[in-house]
CSV table of C-alpha atoms and ligand atoms in Angstrom, one decimal:
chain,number,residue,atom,x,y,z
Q,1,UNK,CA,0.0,0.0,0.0
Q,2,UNK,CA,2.3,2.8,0.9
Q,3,UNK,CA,5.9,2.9,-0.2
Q,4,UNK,CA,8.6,4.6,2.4
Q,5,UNK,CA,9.9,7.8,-0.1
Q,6,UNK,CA,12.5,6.8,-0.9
Q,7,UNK,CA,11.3,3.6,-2.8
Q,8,UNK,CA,7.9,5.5,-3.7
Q,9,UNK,CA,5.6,4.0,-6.7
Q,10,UNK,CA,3.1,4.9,-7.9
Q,11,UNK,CA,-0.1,3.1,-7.1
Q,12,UNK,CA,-2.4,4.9,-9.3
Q,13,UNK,CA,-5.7,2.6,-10.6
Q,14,UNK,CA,-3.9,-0.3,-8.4
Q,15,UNK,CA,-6.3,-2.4,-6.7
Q,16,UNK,CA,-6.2,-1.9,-2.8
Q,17,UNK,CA,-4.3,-4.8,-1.1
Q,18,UNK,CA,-5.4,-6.4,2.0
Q,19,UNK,CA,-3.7,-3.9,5.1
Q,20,UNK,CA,-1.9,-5.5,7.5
Q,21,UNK,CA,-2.1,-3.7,11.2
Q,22,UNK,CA,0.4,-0.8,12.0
Q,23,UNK,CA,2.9,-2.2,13.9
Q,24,UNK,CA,5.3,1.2,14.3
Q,25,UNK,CA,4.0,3.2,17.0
Q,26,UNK,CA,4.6,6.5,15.3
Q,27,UNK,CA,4.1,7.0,11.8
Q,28,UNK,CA,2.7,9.2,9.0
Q,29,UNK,CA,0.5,7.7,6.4
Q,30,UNK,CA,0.1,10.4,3.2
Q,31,UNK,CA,-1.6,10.1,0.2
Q,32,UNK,CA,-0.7,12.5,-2.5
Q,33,UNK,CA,-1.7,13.6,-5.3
Q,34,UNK,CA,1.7,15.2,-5.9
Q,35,UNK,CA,4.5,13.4,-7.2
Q,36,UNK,CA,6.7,11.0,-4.6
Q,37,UNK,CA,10.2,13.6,-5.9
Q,38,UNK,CA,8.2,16.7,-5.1
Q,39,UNK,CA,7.0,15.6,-1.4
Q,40,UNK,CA,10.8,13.7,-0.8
Q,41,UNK,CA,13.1,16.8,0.4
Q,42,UNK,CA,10.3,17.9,3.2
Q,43,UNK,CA,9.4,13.8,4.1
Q,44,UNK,CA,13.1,13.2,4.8
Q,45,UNK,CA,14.0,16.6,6.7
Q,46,UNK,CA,10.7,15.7,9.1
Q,47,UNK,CA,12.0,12.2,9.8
Q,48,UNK,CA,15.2,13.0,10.4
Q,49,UNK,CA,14.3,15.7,12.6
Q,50,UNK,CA,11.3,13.7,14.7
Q,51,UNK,CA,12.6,9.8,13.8
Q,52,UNK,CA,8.7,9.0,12.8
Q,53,UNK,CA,8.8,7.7,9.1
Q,54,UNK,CA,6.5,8.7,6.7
Q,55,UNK,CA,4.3,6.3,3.8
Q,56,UNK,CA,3.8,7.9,1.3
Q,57,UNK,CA,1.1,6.6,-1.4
Q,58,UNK,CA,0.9,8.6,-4.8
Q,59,UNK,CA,-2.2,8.5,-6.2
Q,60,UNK,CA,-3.0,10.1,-9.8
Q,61,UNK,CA,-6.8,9.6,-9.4
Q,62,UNK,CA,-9.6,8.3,-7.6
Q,63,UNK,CA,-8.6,9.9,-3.7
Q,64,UNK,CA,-12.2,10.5,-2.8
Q,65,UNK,CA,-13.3,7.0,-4.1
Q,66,UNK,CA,-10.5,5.3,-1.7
Q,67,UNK,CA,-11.0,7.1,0.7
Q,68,UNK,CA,-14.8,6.4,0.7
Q,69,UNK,CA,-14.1,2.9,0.2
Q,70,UNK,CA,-11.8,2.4,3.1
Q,71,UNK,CA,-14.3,4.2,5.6
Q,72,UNK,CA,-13.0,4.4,8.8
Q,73,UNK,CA,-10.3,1.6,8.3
Q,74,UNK,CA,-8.2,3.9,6.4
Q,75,UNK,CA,-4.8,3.9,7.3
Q,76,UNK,CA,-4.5,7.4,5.5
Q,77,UNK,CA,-3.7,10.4,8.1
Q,78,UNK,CA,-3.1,13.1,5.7
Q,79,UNK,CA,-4.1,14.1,2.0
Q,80,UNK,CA,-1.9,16.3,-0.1
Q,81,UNK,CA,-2.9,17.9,-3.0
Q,82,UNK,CA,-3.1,20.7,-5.3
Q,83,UNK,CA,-5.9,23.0,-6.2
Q,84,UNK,CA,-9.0,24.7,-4.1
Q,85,UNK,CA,-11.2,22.6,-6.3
Q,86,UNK,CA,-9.8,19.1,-5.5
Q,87,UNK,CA,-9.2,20.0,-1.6
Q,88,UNK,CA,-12.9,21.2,-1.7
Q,89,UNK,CA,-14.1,18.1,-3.3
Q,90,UNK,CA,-12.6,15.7,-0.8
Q,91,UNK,CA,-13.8,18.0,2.3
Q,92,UNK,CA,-17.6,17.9,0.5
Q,93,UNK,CA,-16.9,13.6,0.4
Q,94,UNK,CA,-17.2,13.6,4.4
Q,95,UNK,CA,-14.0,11.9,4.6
Q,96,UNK,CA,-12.0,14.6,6.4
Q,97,UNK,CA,-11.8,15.8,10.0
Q,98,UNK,CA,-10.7,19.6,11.3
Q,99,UNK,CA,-7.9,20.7,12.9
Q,100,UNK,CA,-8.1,23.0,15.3
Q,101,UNK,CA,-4.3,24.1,16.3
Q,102,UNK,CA,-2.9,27.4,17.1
Q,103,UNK,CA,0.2,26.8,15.2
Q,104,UNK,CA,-1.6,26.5,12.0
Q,105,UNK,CA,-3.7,29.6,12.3
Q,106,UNK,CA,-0.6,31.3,13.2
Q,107,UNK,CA,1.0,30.2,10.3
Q,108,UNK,CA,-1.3,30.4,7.7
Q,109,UNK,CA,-3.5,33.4,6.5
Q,110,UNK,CA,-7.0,33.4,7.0
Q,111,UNK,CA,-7.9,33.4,3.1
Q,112,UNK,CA,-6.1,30.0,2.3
Q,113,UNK,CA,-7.8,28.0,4.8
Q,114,UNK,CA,-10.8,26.5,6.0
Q,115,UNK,CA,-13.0,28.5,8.6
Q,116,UNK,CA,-14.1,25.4,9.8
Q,117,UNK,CA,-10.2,23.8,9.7
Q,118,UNK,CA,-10.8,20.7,7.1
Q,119,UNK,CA,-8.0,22.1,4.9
Q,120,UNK,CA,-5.4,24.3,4.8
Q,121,UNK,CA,-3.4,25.9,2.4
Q,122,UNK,CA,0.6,25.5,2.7
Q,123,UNK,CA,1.7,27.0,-0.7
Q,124,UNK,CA,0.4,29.5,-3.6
Q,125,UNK,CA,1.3,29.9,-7.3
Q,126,UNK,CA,-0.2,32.5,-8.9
Q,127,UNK,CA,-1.6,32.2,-12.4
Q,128,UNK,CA,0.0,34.4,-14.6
Q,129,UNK,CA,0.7,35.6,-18.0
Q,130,UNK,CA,4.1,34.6,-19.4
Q,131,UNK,CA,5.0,37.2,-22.7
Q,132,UNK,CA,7.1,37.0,-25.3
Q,133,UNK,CA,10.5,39.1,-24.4
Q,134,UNK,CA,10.6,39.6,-27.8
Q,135,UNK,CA,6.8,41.0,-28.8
Q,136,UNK,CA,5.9,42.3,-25.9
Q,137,UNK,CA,6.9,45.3,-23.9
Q,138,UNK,CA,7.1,45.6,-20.3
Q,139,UNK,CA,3.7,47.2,-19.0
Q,140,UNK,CA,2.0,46.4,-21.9
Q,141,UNK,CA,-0.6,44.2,-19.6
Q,142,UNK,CA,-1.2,44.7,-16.4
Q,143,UNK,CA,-4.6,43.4,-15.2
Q,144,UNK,CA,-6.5,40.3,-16.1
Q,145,UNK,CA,-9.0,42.9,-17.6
Q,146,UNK,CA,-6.7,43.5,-20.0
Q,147,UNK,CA,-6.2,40.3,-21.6
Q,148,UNK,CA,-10.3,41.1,-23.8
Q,149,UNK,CA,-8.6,44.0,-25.0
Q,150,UNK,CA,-9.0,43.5,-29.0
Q,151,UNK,CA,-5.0,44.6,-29.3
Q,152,UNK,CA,-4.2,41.3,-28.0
Q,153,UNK,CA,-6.1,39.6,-30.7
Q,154,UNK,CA,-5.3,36.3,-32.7
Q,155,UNK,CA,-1.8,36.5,-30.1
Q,156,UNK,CA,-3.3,34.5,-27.0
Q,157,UNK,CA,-2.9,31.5,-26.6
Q,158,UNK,CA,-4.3,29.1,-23.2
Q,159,UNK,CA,-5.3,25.6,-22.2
Q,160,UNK,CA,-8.9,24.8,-21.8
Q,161,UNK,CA,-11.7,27.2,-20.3
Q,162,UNK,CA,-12.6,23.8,-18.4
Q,163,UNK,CA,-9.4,23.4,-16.9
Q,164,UNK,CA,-9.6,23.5,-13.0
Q,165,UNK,CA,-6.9,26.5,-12.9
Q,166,UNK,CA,-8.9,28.5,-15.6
Q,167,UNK,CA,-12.5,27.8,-13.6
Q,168,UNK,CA,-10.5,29.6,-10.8
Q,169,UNK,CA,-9.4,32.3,-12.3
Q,170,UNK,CA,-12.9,33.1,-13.7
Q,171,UNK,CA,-14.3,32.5,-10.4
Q,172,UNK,CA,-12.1,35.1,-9.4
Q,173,UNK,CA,-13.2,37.3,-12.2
Q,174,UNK,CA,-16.8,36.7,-10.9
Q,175,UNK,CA,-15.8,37.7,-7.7
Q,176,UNK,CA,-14.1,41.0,-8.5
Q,177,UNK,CA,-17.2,41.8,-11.8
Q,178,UNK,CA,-20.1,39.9,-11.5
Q,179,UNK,CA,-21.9,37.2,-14.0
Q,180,UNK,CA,-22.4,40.1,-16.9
Q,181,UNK,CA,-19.1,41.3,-16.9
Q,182,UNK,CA,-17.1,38.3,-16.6
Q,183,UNK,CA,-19.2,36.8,-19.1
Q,184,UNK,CA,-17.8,39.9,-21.8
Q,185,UNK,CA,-14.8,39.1,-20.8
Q,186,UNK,CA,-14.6,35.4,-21.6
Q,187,UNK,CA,-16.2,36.1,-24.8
Q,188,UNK,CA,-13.4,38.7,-25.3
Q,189,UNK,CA,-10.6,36.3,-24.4
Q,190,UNK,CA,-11.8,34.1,-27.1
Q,191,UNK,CA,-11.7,36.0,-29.5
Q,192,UNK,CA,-8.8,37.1,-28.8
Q,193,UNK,CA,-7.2,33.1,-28.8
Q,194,UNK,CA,-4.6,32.7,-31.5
Q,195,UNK,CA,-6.2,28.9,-31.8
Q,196,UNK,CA,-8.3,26.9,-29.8
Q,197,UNK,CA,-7.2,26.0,-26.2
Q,198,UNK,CA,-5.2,22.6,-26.0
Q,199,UNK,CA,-2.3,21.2,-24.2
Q,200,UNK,CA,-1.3,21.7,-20.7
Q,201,UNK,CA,0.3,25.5,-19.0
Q,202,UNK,CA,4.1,24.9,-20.7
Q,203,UNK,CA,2.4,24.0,-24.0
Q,204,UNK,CA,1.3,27.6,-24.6
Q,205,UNK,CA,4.4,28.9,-23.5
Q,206,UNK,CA,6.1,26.5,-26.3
Q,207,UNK,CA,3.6,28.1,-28.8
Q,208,UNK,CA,5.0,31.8,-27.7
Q,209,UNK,CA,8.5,30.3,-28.1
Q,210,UNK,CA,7.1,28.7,-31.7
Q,211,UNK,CA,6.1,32.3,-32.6
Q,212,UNK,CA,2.3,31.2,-32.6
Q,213,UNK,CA,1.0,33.5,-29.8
Q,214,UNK,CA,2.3,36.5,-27.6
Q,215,UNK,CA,1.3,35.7,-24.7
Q,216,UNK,CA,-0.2,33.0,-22.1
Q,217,UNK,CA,-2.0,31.9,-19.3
Q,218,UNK,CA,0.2,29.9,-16.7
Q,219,UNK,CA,0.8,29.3,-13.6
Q,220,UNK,CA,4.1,30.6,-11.9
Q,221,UNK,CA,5.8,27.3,-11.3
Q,222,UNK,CA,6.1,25.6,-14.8
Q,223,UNK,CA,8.8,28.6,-15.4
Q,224,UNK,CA,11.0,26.7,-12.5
Q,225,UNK,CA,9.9,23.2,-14.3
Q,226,UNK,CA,10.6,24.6,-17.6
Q,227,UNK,CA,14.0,26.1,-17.0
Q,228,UNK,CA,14.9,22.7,-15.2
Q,229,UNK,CA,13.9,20.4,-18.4
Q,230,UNK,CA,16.8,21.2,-21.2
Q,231,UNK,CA,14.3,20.3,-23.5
Q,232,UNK,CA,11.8,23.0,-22.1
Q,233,UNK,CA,14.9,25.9,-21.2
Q,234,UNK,CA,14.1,27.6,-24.4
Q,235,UNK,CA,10.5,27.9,-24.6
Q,236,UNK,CA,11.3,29.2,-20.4
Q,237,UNK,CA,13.8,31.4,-21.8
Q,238,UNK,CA,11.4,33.2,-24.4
Q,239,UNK,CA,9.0,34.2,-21.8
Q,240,UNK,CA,8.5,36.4,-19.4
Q,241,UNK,CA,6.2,36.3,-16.1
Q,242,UNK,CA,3.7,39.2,-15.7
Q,243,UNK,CA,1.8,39.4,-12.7
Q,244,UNK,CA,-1.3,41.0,-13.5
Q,245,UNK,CA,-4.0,41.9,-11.2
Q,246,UNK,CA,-7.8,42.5,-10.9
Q,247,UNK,CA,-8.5,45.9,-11.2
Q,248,UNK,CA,-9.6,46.4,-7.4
Q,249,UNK,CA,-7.6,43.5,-6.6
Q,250,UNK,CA,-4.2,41.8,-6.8
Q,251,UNK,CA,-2.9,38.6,-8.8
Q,252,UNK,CA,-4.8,35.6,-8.4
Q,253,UNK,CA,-3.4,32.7,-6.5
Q,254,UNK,CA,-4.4,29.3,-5.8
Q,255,UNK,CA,-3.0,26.9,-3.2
Q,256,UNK,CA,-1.2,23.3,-2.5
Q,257,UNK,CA,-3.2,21.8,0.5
Q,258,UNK,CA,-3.3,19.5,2.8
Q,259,UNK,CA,-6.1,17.8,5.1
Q,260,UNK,CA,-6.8,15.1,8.4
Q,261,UNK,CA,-8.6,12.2,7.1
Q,262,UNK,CA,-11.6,11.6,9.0
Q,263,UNK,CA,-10.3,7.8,9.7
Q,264,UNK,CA,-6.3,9.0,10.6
Q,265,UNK,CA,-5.0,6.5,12.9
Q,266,UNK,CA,-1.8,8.3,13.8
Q,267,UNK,CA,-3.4,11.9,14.5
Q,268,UNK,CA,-1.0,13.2,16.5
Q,269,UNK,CA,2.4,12.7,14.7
Q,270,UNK,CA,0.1,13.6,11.8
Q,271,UNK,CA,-0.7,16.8,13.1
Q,272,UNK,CA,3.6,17.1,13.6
Q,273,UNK,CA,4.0,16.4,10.3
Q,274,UNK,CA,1.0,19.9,9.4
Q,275,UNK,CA,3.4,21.6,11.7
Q,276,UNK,CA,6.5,21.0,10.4
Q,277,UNK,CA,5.0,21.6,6.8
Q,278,UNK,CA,4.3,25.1,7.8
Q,279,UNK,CA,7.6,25.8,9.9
Q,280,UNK,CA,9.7,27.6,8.0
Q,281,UNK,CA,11.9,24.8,7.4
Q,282,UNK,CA,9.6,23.2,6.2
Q,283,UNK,CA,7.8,26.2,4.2
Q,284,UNK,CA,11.1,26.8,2.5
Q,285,UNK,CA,11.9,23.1,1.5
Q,286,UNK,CA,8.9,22.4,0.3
Q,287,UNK,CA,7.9,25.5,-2.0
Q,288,UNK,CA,12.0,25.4,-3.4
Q,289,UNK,CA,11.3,22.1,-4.8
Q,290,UNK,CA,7.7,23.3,-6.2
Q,291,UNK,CA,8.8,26.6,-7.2
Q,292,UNK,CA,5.6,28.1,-5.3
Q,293,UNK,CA,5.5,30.1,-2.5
Q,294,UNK,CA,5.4,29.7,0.8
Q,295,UNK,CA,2.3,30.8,3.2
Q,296,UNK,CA,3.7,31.5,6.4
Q,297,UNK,CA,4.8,34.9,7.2
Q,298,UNK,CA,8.7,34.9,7.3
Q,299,UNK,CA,9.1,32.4,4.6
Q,300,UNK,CA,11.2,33.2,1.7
Q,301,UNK,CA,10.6,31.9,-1.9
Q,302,UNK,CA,13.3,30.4,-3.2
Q,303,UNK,CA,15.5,33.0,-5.2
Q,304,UNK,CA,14.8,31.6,-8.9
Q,305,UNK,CA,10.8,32.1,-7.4
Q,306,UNK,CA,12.0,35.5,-6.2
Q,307,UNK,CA,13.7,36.5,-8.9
Q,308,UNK,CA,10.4,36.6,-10.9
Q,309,UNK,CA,9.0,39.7,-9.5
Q,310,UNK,CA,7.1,40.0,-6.3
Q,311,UNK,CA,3.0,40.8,-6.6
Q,312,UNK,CA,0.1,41.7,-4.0
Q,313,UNK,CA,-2.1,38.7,-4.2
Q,314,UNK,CA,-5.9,38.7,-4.5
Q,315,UNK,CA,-7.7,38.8,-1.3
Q,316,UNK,CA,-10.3,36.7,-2.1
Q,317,UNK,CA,-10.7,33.6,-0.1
Q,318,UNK,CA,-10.6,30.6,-1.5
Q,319,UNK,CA,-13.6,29.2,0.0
Q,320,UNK,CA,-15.5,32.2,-2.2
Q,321,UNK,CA,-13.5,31.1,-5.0
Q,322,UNK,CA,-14.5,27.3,-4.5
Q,323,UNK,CA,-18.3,28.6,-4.4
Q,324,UNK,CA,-18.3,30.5,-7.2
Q,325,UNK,CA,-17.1,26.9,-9.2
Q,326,UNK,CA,-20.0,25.7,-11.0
Q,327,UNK,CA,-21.0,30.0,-12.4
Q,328,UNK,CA,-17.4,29.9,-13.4
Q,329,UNK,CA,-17.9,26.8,-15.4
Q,330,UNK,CA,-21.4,27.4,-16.4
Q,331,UNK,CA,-20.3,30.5,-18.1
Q,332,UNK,CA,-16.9,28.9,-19.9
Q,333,UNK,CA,-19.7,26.2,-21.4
Q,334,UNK,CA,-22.1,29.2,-22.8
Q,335,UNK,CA,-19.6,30.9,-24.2
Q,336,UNK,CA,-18.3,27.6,-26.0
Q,337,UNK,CA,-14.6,29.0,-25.1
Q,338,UNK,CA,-12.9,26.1,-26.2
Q,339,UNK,CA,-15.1,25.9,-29.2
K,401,FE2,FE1,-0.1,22.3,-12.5
């Protein structure tokens, strides 16, 4: 079932094998929905520092079904995943618990976490707009607004409207304008699309590389993945990051996250482990090897993160945000944006 980190697999669509009992008395059961190399650095600095090992499953799909299905014999403590949508999802399933602890609060802003304590956020990335070096001039976009202006058109290029981090980002835009408004503006971004949305985030930035579009919708860490891939380094290297913002607002942000399970057998070394996440050790290991940022005040970003500009986030909270979901997506169907 769950692999120690350092001999991680991935059990993704594996059928669940028979458990046997815990027989450590301190341990830290994780399933992630992020990558066993991303989660490594901050699993072995925690054991090192406390001894308690941590399993680590990797999951690509299916976390609320297994969780469901295992009930209250789950030997999960944690989840770890990325994205208000998903964290929501597996809170609304009924298979989490709340934390209430004082290091936490203290550690996190109030917007990137749960009122009620079922999840908390413990890094951002922003989504962005990486521009051409070449075609585009500094301070030639600064808000989100911007991007339905018809100067930009035929030279944008993005992944799906019905992409979880482009939902988001229109929630936000709901947030800041309203249905009406936001529903202008979608229709304006299309038209403005060089082609039709496909591929992932670093796809578009290729295309700007390719000379197809000026500029993109991304979010702020596939620069870092980018520029660490030698085959990705020049499509990195003919972008830019912009941080735009609402008008009224700052740049929009969305979180990694973790959660309790409802069924966590080890609950207190799994609230250690929270902790730890959000120390600044722990902030700083784990956002330099994600290229995010991290939450807690006092925490640096790594200096390739920094050197990408600083920006006021949005204030929105991303409980609003999760809300405002299913008008987000509504409103990408009627205005057939990938279409
Ligand atoms: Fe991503």
């Amino acid at each position: 079932m769950f692999s120690r980190i350092l001999s991680a697999v991935a059990l993704g669509g594996a059928a669940l094998p028979a458990l046997a009992p815990a027989v450590a008395a301190e341990e830290v059961n994780l399933y992630s929905y992020r990558q066993p190399e991303l989660i490594a650095p901050l699993v072995e600095a925690f054991t090192e520092k406390t001894g308690i090992p941590v399993n680590v499953a990797f999951l690509e799909q299916g976390m609320v079904e297994r969780l469901k299905a295992e009930g209250m014999r789950s030997p999960a403590d944690l989840v770890l995943t990325v994205d208000i949508a998903r964290l929501s999802a597996i809170v609304d399933a009924g298979v989490t618990q709340p934390i209430d602890d004082p290091a936490l609060i203290e550690a996190i802003p109030a917007a990137l976490r749960d009122p009620e304590g079922h999840w908390f956020g413990v890094t951002t990335r922003a989504r962005v707009v990486y521009a051409s070096k070449e075609r585009v001039a500094d301070g030639e976009l600064t808000t989100y607004e911007d991007l339905a202006d018809p100067k930009w058109q035929g030279r944008i290029c993005t992944r799906s409207g019905t992409h979880p981090y482009n939902v988001a980002l229109t929630a936000a835009y709901l947030y800041h304008h309203g249905e009406e408004a936001t529903k202008e503006w979608l229709t304006a971004l299309k038209g403005n699309l060089a082609r039709k949305p496909q591929g992932n985030d670093r796809a578009q930035v290729r295309a700007i590389w390719a000379g197809e579009c000026d500029i993109a919708l991304g979010n702020t860490y596939y620069m870092g993945q980018m520029l660490a891939d030698p085959e990705q380094q020049d499509w990195a290297e003919s972008a830019r990051i912009v941080f735009p913002t609402f008008e009224g607002g700052g740049a929009h942000v969305n979180i990694s996250g973790i959660a309790m399970t409802k069924a966590s057998p080890n609950r207190e070394t799994a609230l250690k482990f929270v902790e730890f996440l959000v120390s600044p050790e722990g902030q700083e290991i784990y956002a330099e090897k994600n290229y995010e940022y991290p939450v807690a005040p006092g925490s640096e970003p790594s200096e390739l993160v920094a050197s990408w500009g600083s920006f006021e986030a949005d204030d929105v909270a991303l409980m609003d945000l999760a809300a405002l979901r299913p008008d987000a997506l509504r409103l990408m169907e009627e205005v057939d944006f990938d279409g």
